[in-house]
Amino acid sequence: MDYHFDLAIGLVALLVAAYAMVAARLARWSVSAAFSFLVIGAIISGAGIGVQVQDMPTGDVLSVLAEITLALVLFSAASTIRIKRLEHDSAVVARMLAIGLPLTIGIGTAMALGFFPGITFGLALLIGATLAPTDADLGQQVITDTSVPARVRRVLNVESGLNDGIVAPLITVAIALAIYGDVDGLQPLWNAVRELGLAVLVGGSIGGIGRWLLIRADLRGTASESSRQLATLALALAAFFIAAGLEASGFIAAFAAGITFGLGLKERVESAVSFTEAQGTLLSIIVWLVFGLAVVEEHVHGLDDPKFVVYAALSLTLARMLPVALALVGSGFARVSVLFMGWFGPRGLASVVFVLLGIEVLDDAGVSSDPLGPVVAWTVVLSVVLHGFSATPLARRYGRFAESLPADAPERLGEQEPRQPAWRPHLHHRPRV
């Protein structure tokens, strides 16, 4: 038995428990779970405390945890989308995803080619696509701040819930292009097309059939509330692992499964998905800890090239804010609103997973992944810090501005609150224990 590993897991459990006991207070100080555990991991690594676990397959552990976590997040986000409730926001969300997201990827790709001469187009595209999706959890401080107009928060919430699933197929293609740029033959491209199609077929089938069976079990009374939640978690994992076992994209399969699983009765679906969302959040905390422990140590400590930091800063500003501004031209939103929505595009879990996947596949193919690792590591670290600590003060300032907007302003269209996961505690209430 590896006692060091057991002690490490026990320490992580204690840290999670300690964070949970002060989460509300930390949230008021704009300290997110991602920031907390990222810093803890970086401090442990930088202090040399992690020497005892150097022989552990840290990268492999992080990859598995991160991939499972993103699969659960993708399934949950896709299964709880309410198309009918997006009637006021569908046009704006479509602009953000159909115009803003591709432009963000394009600018990120162009910057990679300019900052790092000599890399292939495929690798540049992989960098741009990896850093394009935003993180719903890292944006929760803004999404839950009622001083910000509900419509603005709804749009940001839905955008962050969908863009990682939309980018996942492009990640597969970008990896194939990166390999194709360094090896002979078109086989990687054909493999990418096969992976995408098979993943959609597997995921869509599992989600649709699983939903049908779960509804029948409900009607016949053969499933309890807890067993329905367990079945939903199992369906998400089944879609991911079966697709991966068939050498297809588990992420796309999980996203497709969530879409087909969520068709129909949303109230029934949301109650079943809540357990899956909770597990995804718990795993994401562990991912942030290991990310700080392993990736930050490898790619952030001892920086000797400032281009990584400059690229990261531009990725969080120019590559995000300009596409959002262009996407919202003609929407009627005030300039301050456009700037606010453009700034709050935090990068997080999806970028961590995609960079680990890209490095692993490229290394296995004998293709250099530089500078993918340090670029993404620096961007995510800066995002966690800058977006985290600016969330509360900027949301409050923007909220004061929004109060001066006329009643018929686009920002005020619809009063419905953005959906929050059923498991998420309302921090402004203090339950008695």
CSV table of C-alpha atoms in Angstrom, one decimal:
chain,number,residue,atom,x,y,z
A,1,MET,CA,0.0,0.0,0.0
A,2,ASP,CA,1.2,3.5,-0.8
A,3,TYR,CA,0.8,5.3,2.5
A,4,HIS,CA,2.0,8.6,1.0
A,5,PHE,CA,-0.9,8.4,-1.5
A,6,ASP,CA,-3.4,7.6,1.2
A,7,LEU,CA,-2.2,10.5,3.3
A,8,ALA,CA,-2.4,12.8,0.3
A,9,ILE,CA,-6.0,11.8,-0.4
A,10,GLY,CA,-6.9,12.3,3.3
A,11,LEU,CA,-5.3,15.8,3.2
A,12,VAL,CA,-7.3,16.7,0.1
A,13,ALA,CA,-10.5,15.5,1.8
A,14,LEU,CA,-9.8,17.7,4.9
A,15,LEU,CA,-9.0,20.7,2.7
A,16,VAL,CA,-12.4,20.2,0.9
A,17,ALA,CA,-14.2,20.0,4.2
A,18,ALA,CA,-12.4,23.1,5.5
A,19,TYR,CA,-13.2,25.1,2.3
A,20,ALA,CA,-16.9,24.1,2.5
A,21,MET,CA,-17.1,25.5,6.0
A,22,VAL,CA,-16.0,29.0,5.0
A,23,ALA,CA,-17.1,29.0,1.3
A,24,ALA,CA,-19.8,31.7,1.9
A,25,ARG,CA,-17.3,34.0,3.6
A,26,LEU,CA,-14.7,33.5,0.9
A,27,ALA,CA,-17.3,34.2,-1.8
A,28,ARG,CA,-18.0,37.6,-0.3
A,29,TRP,CA,-14.3,38.3,-0.6
A,30,SER,CA,-14.3,37.2,-4.3
A,31,VAL,CA,-12.3,34.1,-3.4
A,32,SER,CA,-13.5,31.2,-5.5
A,33,ALA,CA,-12.9,27.5,-5.0
A,34,ALA,CA,-10.7,27.3,-8.1
A,35,PHE,CA,-8.5,30.1,-6.7
A,36,SER,CA,-8.3,28.6,-3.3
A,37,PHE,CA,-7.2,25.1,-4.4
A,38,LEU,CA,-5.0,26.3,-7.2
A,39,VAL,CA,-3.1,28.4,-4.7
A,40,ILE,CA,-2.9,25.5,-2.2
A,41,GLY,CA,-1.5,23.2,-4.8
A,42,ALA,CA,1.0,25.8,-6.0
A,43,ILE,CA,2.2,26.5,-2.5
A,44,ILE,CA,2.5,22.8,-1.7
A,45,SER,CA,4.5,22.3,-4.9
A,46,GLY,CA,6.6,25.4,-4.5
A,47,ALA,CA,7.5,24.6,-0.9
A,48,GLY,CA,8.8,21.2,-1.9
A,49,ILE,CA,6.2,19.3,0.2
A,50,GLY,CA,5.2,17.4,-2.8
A,51,VAL,CA,8.6,15.7,-3.1
A,52,GLN,CA,7.2,12.6,-1.5
A,53,VAL,CA,4.7,12.1,-4.3
A,54,GLN,CA,7.1,12.7,-7.2
A,55,ASP,CA,7.0,9.1,-8.2
A,56,MET,CA,3.2,9.1,-8.5
A,57,PRO,CA,1.7,9.4,-12.0
A,58,THR,CA,0.5,13.0,-11.2
A,59,GLY,CA,-0.1,13.9,-14.8
A,60,ASP,CA,-2.1,10.7,-15.4
A,61,VAL,CA,-4.2,11.2,-12.3
A,62,LEU,CA,-4.9,14.8,-13.3
A,63,SER,CA,-5.8,13.8,-16.8
A,64,VAL,CA,-8.3,11.1,-15.7
A,65,LEU,CA,-9.9,13.4,-13.1
A,66,ALA,CA,-10.1,16.4,-15.4
A,67,GLU,CA,-11.6,14.3,-18.3
A,68,ILE,CA,-14.3,12.7,-16.1
A,69,THR,CA,-15.1,16.1,-14.5
A,70,LEU,CA,-15.6,17.8,-17.9
A,71,ALA,CA,-17.7,14.9,-19.1
A,72,LEU,CA,-20.1,15.4,-16.2
A,73,VAL,CA,-20.1,19.1,-16.7
A,74,LEU,CA,-20.9,18.8,-20.4
A,75,PHE,CA,-23.7,16.3,-19.8
A,76,SER,CA,-25.2,18.4,-17.0
A,77,ALA,CA,-25.1,21.6,-19.0
A,78,ALA,CA,-26.5,20.1,-22.1
A,79,SER,CA,-29.3,18.2,-20.3
A,80,THR,CA,-30.6,21.2,-18.5
A,81,ILE,CA,-30.9,23.7,-21.4
A,82,ARG,CA,-34.5,25.0,-21.6
A,83,ILE,CA,-35.0,26.2,-25.1
A,84,LYS,CA,-38.5,27.6,-24.3
A,85,ARG,CA,-37.1,29.8,-21.5
A,86,LEU,CA,-34.5,31.2,-23.9
A,87,GLU,CA,-37.1,33.0,-26.0
A,88,HIS,CA,-35.8,36.5,-24.9
A,89,ASP,CA,-32.1,35.5,-25.0
A,90,SER,CA,-31.8,33.1,-27.9
A,91,ALA,CA,-30.7,35.7,-30.5
A,92,VAL,CA,-28.0,37.1,-28.2
A,93,VAL,CA,-26.8,33.7,-27.2
A,94,ALA,CA,-26.7,32.7,-30.9
A,95,ARG,CA,-24.6,35.8,-31.6
A,96,MET,CA,-22.1,34.9,-28.8
A,97,LEU,CA,-21.7,31.3,-30.0
A,98,ALA,CA,-22.0,31.7,-33.8
A,99,ILE,CA,-20.0,34.9,-34.1
A,100,GLY,CA,-18.1,35.6,-30.9
A,101,LEU,CA,-16.8,32.1,-30.3
A,102,PRO,CA,-15.3,31.5,-33.8
A,103,LEU,CA,-13.8,35.0,-33.8
A,104,THR,CA,-12.2,34.2,-30.4
A,105,ILE,CA,-10.7,31.0,-31.8
A,106,GLY,CA,-9.5,32.8,-34.9
A,107,ILE,CA,-7.8,35.6,-33.0
A,108,GLY,CA,-6.2,33.1,-30.6
A,109,THR,CA,-4.9,31.1,-33.5
A,110,ALA,CA,-3.5,34.1,-35.3
A,111,MET,CA,-1.8,35.3,-32.1
A,112,ALA,CA,-0.2,31.9,-31.6
A,113,LEU,CA,1.2,31.9,-35.1
A,114,GLY,CA,2.6,35.4,-34.5
A,115,PHE,CA,4.0,34.9,-31.0
A,116,PHE,CA,5.5,31.5,-31.7
A,117,PRO,CA,6.9,31.4,-35.2
A,118,GLY,CA,7.6,27.9,-36.5
A,119,ILE,CA,4.6,26.1,-35.0
A,120,THR,CA,2.2,24.4,-37.3
A,121,PHE,CA,-1.3,25.7,-38.0
A,122,GLY,CA,-2.8,22.7,-36.3
A,123,LEU,CA,-0.9,23.5,-33.0
A,124,ALA,CA,-1.9,27.2,-33.3
A,125,LEU,CA,-5.5,26.2,-33.8
A,126,LEU,CA,-5.3,23.9,-30.8
A,127,ILE,CA,-4.0,26.8,-28.6
A,128,GLY,CA,-6.8,29.1,-29.9
A,129,ALA,CA,-9.5,26.5,-29.4
A,130,THR,CA,-8.3,25.4,-26.0
A,131,LEU,CA,-8.5,28.9,-24.7
A,132,ALA,CA,-11.8,29.8,-26.3
A,133,PRO,CA,-14.5,28.2,-24.0
A,134,THR,CA,-15.4,30.0,-20.8
A,135,ASP,CA,-16.0,28.4,-17.4
A,136,ALA,CA,-19.5,28.5,-15.9
A,137,ASP,CA,-18.3,27.8,-12.3
A,138,LEU,CA,-15.6,30.5,-12.4
A,139,GLY,CA,-18.3,32.9,-13.4
A,140,GLN,CA,-20.8,32.1,-10.7
A,141,GLN,CA,-19.9,35.1,-8.6
A,142,VAL,CA,-21.3,37.3,-11.5
A,143,ILE,CA,-24.1,34.9,-12.4
A,144,THR,CA,-25.5,34.9,-8.9
A,145,ASP,CA,-25.1,38.7,-8.2
A,146,THR,CA,-28.6,40.1,-8.5
A,147,SER,CA,-27.3,43.7,-8.9
A,148,VAL,CA,-26.5,42.6,-12.5
A,149,PRO,CA,-29.5,42.5,-14.8
A,150,ALA,CA,-31.0,39.0,-15.0
A,151,ARG,CA,-30.7,39.0,-18.8
A,152,VAL,CA,-27.0,39.7,-18.8
A,153,ARG,CA,-26.5,36.9,-16.3
A,154,ARG,CA,-28.7,34.5,-18.2
A,155,VAL,CA,-26.7,35.1,-21.5
A,156,LEU,CA,-23.3,34.6,-19.8
A,157,ASN,CA,-24.6,31.5,-18.0
A,158,VAL,CA,-25.9,29.8,-21.1
A,159,GLU,CA,-22.9,30.8,-23.2
A,160,SER,CA,-20.5,29.3,-20.7
A,161,GLY,CA,-22.6,26.1,-20.5
A,162,LEU,CA,-22.5,25.5,-24.2
A,163,ASN,CA,-19.3,26.8,-25.7
A,164,ASP,CA,-17.1,24.0,-24.3
A,165,GLY,CA,-19.3,21.3,-25.9
A,166,ILE,CA,-19.2,23.2,-29.2
A,167,VAL,CA,-15.4,23.6,-29.1
A,168,ALA,CA,-14.8,19.9,-28.3
A,169,PRO,CA,-15.1,18.7,-31.9
A,170,LEU,CA,-12.7,21.4,-33.1
A,171,ILE,CA,-10.2,20.2,-30.5
A,172,THR,CA,-10.2,16.8,-32.1
A,173,VAL,CA,-9.7,18.3,-35.5
A,174,ALA,CA,-7.0,20.6,-34.3
A,175,ILE,CA,-5.0,17.7,-32.8
A,176,ALA,CA,-5.3,15.8,-36.0
A,177,LEU,CA,-4.1,18.8,-38.0
A,178,ALA,CA,-1.2,19.2,-35.6
A,179,ILE,CA,-0.2,15.6,-36.2
A,180,TYR,CA,-0.8,15.9,-39.9
A,181,GLY,CA,1.6,18.9,-40.1
A,182,ASP,CA,4.4,16.7,-38.9
A,183,VAL,CA,3.7,13.2,-40.3
A,184,ASP,CA,2.8,11.9,-43.7
A,185,GLY,CA,-0.7,10.8,-44.6
A,186,LEU,CA,-4.3,11.9,-44.1
A,187,GLN,CA,-5.1,9.2,-41.6
A,188,PRO,CA,-5.3,11.5,-38.6
A,189,LEU,CA,-7.9,13.6,-40.3
A,190,TRP,CA,-10.1,10.6,-41.3
A,191,ASN,CA,-9.7,9.4,-37.7
A,192,ALA,CA,-11.0,12.8,-36.4
A,193,VAL,CA,-14.1,12.6,-38.6
A,194,ARG,CA,-14.8,9.0,-37.5
A,195,GLU,CA,-14.4,10.0,-33.8
A,196,LEU,CA,-16.9,12.8,-34.1
A,197,GLY,CA,-19.5,10.8,-35.9
A,198,LEU,CA,-19.2,7.8,-33.6
A,199,ALA,CA,-19.2,10.0,-30.5
A,200,VAL,CA,-22.5,11.6,-31.5
A,201,LEU,CA,-24.1,8.3,-32.3
A,202,VAL,CA,-23.0,6.6,-29.1
A,203,GLY,CA,-23.8,9.6,-26.8
A,204,GLY,CA,-27.1,10.4,-28.5
A,205,SER,CA,-28.2,6.8,-28.2
A,206,ILE,CA,-27.3,6.4,-24.6
A,207,GLY,CA,-28.9,9.7,-23.6
A,208,GLY,CA,-32.1,9.1,-25.5
A,209,ILE,CA,-32.6,5.5,-24.5
A,210,GLY,CA,-31.6,6.2,-20.9
A,211,ARG,CA,-34.2,9.1,-20.7
A,212,TRP,CA,-36.9,6.8,-22.1
A,213,LEU,CA,-36.1,4.0,-19.7
A,214,LEU,CA,-35.9,6.4,-16.7
A,215,ILE,CA,-39.3,7.9,-17.5
A,216,ARG,CA,-40.8,4.4,-17.7
A,217,ALA,CA,-39.2,3.5,-14.4
A,218,ASP,CA,-40.8,6.7,-12.9
A,219,LEU,CA,-44.2,5.9,-14.2
A,220,ARG,CA,-44.1,2.3,-12.9
A,221,GLY,CA,-42.7,3.4,-9.6
A,222,THR,CA,-39.6,1.1,-9.9
A,223,ALA,CA,-37.1,3.9,-9.3
A,224,SER,CA,-36.6,6.1,-6.2
A,225,GLU,CA,-35.4,9.7,-6.2
A,226,SER,CA,-31.8,8.7,-5.2
A,227,SER,CA,-31.7,5.8,-7.7
A,228,ARG,CA,-32.8,8.2,-10.5
A,229,GLN,CA,-29.9,10.4,-9.7
A,230,LEU,CA,-27.5,7.5,-9.6
A,231,ALA,CA,-28.8,6.3,-13.0
A,232,THR,CA,-28.2,9.7,-14.5
A,233,LEU,CA,-24.6,9.8,-13.2
A,234,ALA,CA,-24.1,6.4,-14.6
A,235,LEU,CA,-25.5,7.4,-18.1
A,236,ALA,CA,-23.1,10.3,-18.3
A,237,LEU,CA,-20.1,8.1,-17.4
A,238,ALA,CA,-21.3,5.4,-19.7
A,239,ALA,CA,-21.5,7.8,-22.7
A,240,PHE,CA,-18.0,9.1,-22.0
A,241,PHE,CA,-16.2,5.7,-21.4
A,242,ILE,CA,-18.0,3.7,-24.1
A,243,ALA,CA,-17.1,6.4,-26.7
A,244,ALA,CA,-13.5,6.5,-25.4
A,245,GLY,CA,-13.3,2.7,-25.5
A,246,LEU,CA,-14.4,2.8,-29.1
A,247,GLU,CA,-11.6,5.4,-29.8
A,248,ALA,CA,-14.1,8.2,-30.2
A,249,SER,CA,-14.4,11.5,-28.3
A,250,GLY,CA,-15.9,10.9,-24.8
A,251,PHE,CA,-16.5,14.7,-24.4
A,252,ILE,CA,-18.7,14.9,-27.5
A,253,ALA,CA,-20.5,11.7,-26.5
A,254,ALA,CA,-21.2,13.1,-23.0
A,255,PHE,CA,-22.5,16.4,-24.6
A,256,ALA,CA,-24.7,14.5,-27.1
A,257,ALA,CA,-26.0,12.3,-24.4
A,258,GLY,CA,-26.9,15.3,-22.3
A,259,ILE,CA,-28.8,16.9,-25.2
A,260,THR,CA,-30.9,13.8,-25.9
A,261,PHE,CA,-31.4,13.0,-22.2
A,262,GLY,CA,-32.7,16.5,-21.5
A,263,LEU,CA,-35.4,16.5,-24.2
A,264,GLY,CA,-38.9,16.8,-22.8
A,265,LEU,CA,-39.8,17.1,-19.1
A,266,LYS,CA,-37.1,19.5,-17.8
A,267,GLU,CA,-38.3,19.4,-14.2
A,268,ARG,CA,-38.0,15.7,-14.1
A,269,VAL,CA,-34.5,15.9,-15.8
A,270,GLU,CA,-33.2,18.6,-13.5
A,271,SER,CA,-34.0,16.7,-10.3
A,272,ALA,CA,-32.2,13.7,-11.7
A,273,VAL,CA,-29.2,15.7,-12.9
A,274,SER,CA,-28.5,17.5,-9.6
A,275,PHE,CA,-26.4,14.6,-8.2
A,276,THR,CA,-24.3,14.5,-11.4
A,277,GLU,CA,-23.7,18.2,-11.1
A,278,ALA,CA,-22.6,17.9,-7.5
A,279,GLN,CA,-20.1,15.2,-8.3
A,280,GLY,CA,-18.7,17.3,-11.1
A,281,THR,CA,-18.2,20.2,-8.7
A,282,LEU,CA,-16.4,18.0,-6.1
A,283,LEU,CA,-14.1,16.6,-8.8
A,284,SER,CA,-13.4,20.0,-10.2
A,285,ILE,CA,-12.1,21.1,-6.8
A,286,ILE,CA,-9.7,18.2,-6.8
A,287,VAL,CA,-8.7,19.0,-10.4
A,288,TRP,CA,-7.8,22.6,-9.4
A,289,LEU,CA,-5.7,21.3,-6.5
A,290,VAL,CA,-3.7,18.9,-8.7
A,291,PHE,CA,-3.5,21.5,-11.4
A,292,GLY,CA,-1.8,23.8,-9.0
A,293,LEU,CA,0.4,21.0,-7.7
A,294,ALA,CA,1.6,19.6,-11.1
A,295,VAL,CA,0.9,21.9,-14.1
A,296,VAL,CA,1.7,25.2,-12.4
A,297,GLU,CA,5.0,23.8,-11.1
A,298,GLU,CA,6.0,22.5,-14.5
A,299,HIS,CA,4.9,25.5,-16.7
A,300,VAL,CA,4.6,28.6,-14.5
A,301,HIS,CA,7.5,28.4,-12.0
A,302,GLY,CA,10.8,29.7,-13.4
A,303,LEU,CA,9.3,31.5,-16.4
A,304,ASP,CA,12.0,32.6,-18.7
A,305,ASP,CA,9.9,33.9,-21.7
A,306,PRO,CA,7.5,36.8,-21.1
A,307,LYS,CA,5.7,36.0,-24.4
A,308,PHE,CA,3.6,33.4,-22.5
A,309,VAL,CA,2.3,36.1,-20.1
A,310,VAL,CA,1.7,38.6,-22.9
A,311,TYR,CA,-0.2,36.0,-24.9
A,312,ALA,CA,-2.3,35.1,-21.8
A,313,ALA,CA,-3.1,38.7,-21.1
A,314,LEU,CA,-4.2,39.3,-24.7
A,315,SER,CA,-6.2,36.0,-24.7
A,316,LEU,CA,-8.2,37.3,-21.7
A,317,THR,CA,-8.8,40.7,-23.2
A,318,LEU,CA,-8.4,41.3,-27.0
A,319,ALA,CA,-9.2,37.7,-28.1
A,320,ARG,CA,-12.4,37.7,-25.9
A,321,MET,CA,-13.6,41.2,-25.7
A,322,LEU,CA,-13.3,42.2,-29.4
A,323,PRO,CA,-15.3,39.2,-30.6
A,324,VAL,CA,-18.0,39.8,-28.0
A,325,ALA,CA,-18.2,43.5,-29.1
A,326,LEU,CA,-18.5,42.5,-32.8
A,327,ALA,CA,-21.1,39.8,-32.0
A,328,LEU,CA,-23.3,42.3,-30.1
A,329,VAL,CA,-23.2,45.0,-32.8
A,330,GLY,CA,-26.8,46.0,-33.5
A,331,SER,CA,-28.1,44.2,-30.4
A,332,GLY,CA,-28.9,47.5,-28.6
A,333,PHE,CA,-26.7,46.7,-25.5
A,334,ALA,CA,-25.0,49.7,-24.0
A,335,ARG,CA,-21.2,49.9,-24.4
A,336,VAL,CA,-20.6,49.3,-20.7
A,337,SER,CA,-22.7,46.2,-20.9
A,338,VAL,CA,-20.7,44.9,-23.9
A,339,LEU,CA,-17.5,45.6,-22.0
A,340,PHE,CA,-18.8,43.8,-18.9
A,341,MET,CA,-19.9,40.7,-20.9
A,342,GLY,CA,-16.6,40.7,-22.8
A,343,TRP,CA,-14.5,40.8,-19.7
A,344,PHE,CA,-16.3,38.1,-17.8
A,345,GLY,CA,-15.2,35.2,-20.0
A,346,PRO,CA,-13.1,33.2,-17.4
A,347,ARG,CA,-11.0,30.3,-18.6
A,348,GLY,CA,-11.0,27.2,-16.5
A,349,LEU,CA,-11.8,23.5,-16.4
A,350,ALA,CA,-12.4,23.0,-20.2
A,351,SER,CA,-9.0,24.6,-21.0
A,352,VAL,CA,-7.3,22.5,-18.4
A,353,VAL,CA,-8.8,19.3,-19.9
A,354,PHE,CA,-8.1,20.2,-23.5
A,355,VAL,CA,-4.5,21.1,-22.8
A,356,LEU,CA,-3.9,17.8,-21.0
A,357,LEU,CA,-5.5,15.9,-23.8
A,358,GLY,CA,-3.6,17.8,-26.5
A,359,ILE,CA,-0.2,17.3,-24.8
A,360,GLU,CA,-0.9,13.6,-24.2
A,361,VAL,CA,-2.0,12.8,-27.8
A,362,LEU,CA,0.8,14.9,-29.4
A,363,ASP,CA,3.5,13.3,-27.2
A,364,ASP,CA,2.2,9.8,-28.1
A,365,ALA,CA,2.4,10.7,-31.8
A,366,GLY,CA,5.9,12.0,-31.4
A,367,VAL,CA,4.9,15.6,-32.1
A,368,SER,CA,6.1,18.5,-30.0
A,369,SER,CA,3.4,20.2,-28.0
A,370,ASP,CA,5.4,23.3,-27.2
A,371,PRO,CA,4.2,26.0,-26.4
A,372,LEU,CA,0.8,24.7,-25.6
A,373,GLY,CA,1.4,23.8,-22.0
A,374,PRO,CA,2.9,27.1,-20.7
A,375,VAL,CA,0.5,29.3,-22.7
A,376,VAL,CA,-2.6,27.6,-21.4
A,377,ALA,CA,-1.2,27.3,-17.8
A,378,TRP,CA,-0.5,31.0,-17.7
A,379,THR,CA,-3.8,32.0,-19.2
A,380,VAL,CA,-5.8,29.9,-16.8
A,381,VAL,CA,-3.8,31.1,-13.8
A,382,LEU,CA,-4.3,34.7,-14.7
A,383,SER,CA,-7.9,34.1,-15.4
A,384,VAL,CA,-8.6,32.5,-12.0
A,385,VAL,CA,-6.9,35.4,-10.2
A,386,LEU,CA,-8.1,38.4,-12.3
A,387,HIS,CA,-11.6,37.2,-13.0
A,388,GLY,CA,-12.1,35.9,-9.5
A,389,PHE,CA,-11.0,39.1,-7.7
A,390,SER,CA,-12.7,41.5,-10.1
A,391,ALA,CA,-16.1,39.7,-10.1
A,392,THR,CA,-17.7,41.2,-7.1
A,393,PRO,CA,-16.5,44.8,-7.4
A,394,LEU,CA,-17.1,45.1,-11.1
A,395,ALA,CA,-20.5,43.4,-10.8
A,396,ARG,CA,-21.6,45.9,-8.2
A,397,ARG,CA,-20.3,48.9,-10.2
A,398,TYR,CA,-22.0,47.6,-13.4
A,399,GLY,CA,-25.2,47.0,-11.3
A,400,ARG,CA,-25.2,50.7,-10.3
A,401,PHE,CA,-24.8,51.6,-14.0
A,402,ALA,CA,-27.6,49.3,-15.0
A,403,GLU,CA,-30.0,51.0,-12.6
A,404,SER,CA,-29.8,54.1,-14.8
A,405,LEU,CA,-30.9,52.1,-17.9
A,406,PRO,CA,-34.5,52.7,-19.2
A,407,ALA,CA,-37.1,50.0,-18.5
A,408,ASP,CA,-37.2,49.0,-22.1
A,409,ALA,CA,-33.4,48.6,-22.5
A,410,PRO,CA,-32.2,45.2,-24.0
A,411,GLU,CA,-30.4,44.4,-20.7
A,412,ARG,CA,-33.7,44.5,-18.8
A,413,LEU,CA,-35.6,42.2,-21.2
A,414,GLY,CA,-37.1,39.3,-19.1
A,415,GLU,CA,-36.9,39.0,-15.4
A,416,GLN,CA,-36.3,35.3,-15.1
A,417,GLU,CA,-33.2,34.3,-13.0
A,418,PRO,CA,-30.5,32.2,-14.7
A,419,ARG,CA,-30.8,28.5,-13.7
A,420,GLN,CA,-28.7,27.5,-10.8
A,421,PRO,CA,-27.8,23.8,-10.1
A,422,ALA,CA,-30.2,22.3,-7.6
A,423,TRP,CA,-27.4,21.3,-5.3
A,424,ARG,CA,-25.8,24.8,-5.1
A,425,PRO,CA,-26.4,26.4,-1.7
A,426,HIS,CA,-27.7,30.0,-1.5
A,427,LEU,CA,-25.0,31.8,0.3
A,428,HIS,CA,-27.1,34.6,1.5
A,429,HIS,CA,-29.2,32.2,3.7
A,430,ARG,CA,-27.7,30.9,6.9
A,431,PRO,CA,-29.3,27.5,7.8
A,432,ARG,CA,-29.6,26.6,11.4
A,433,VAL,CA,-27.8,23.5,12.4
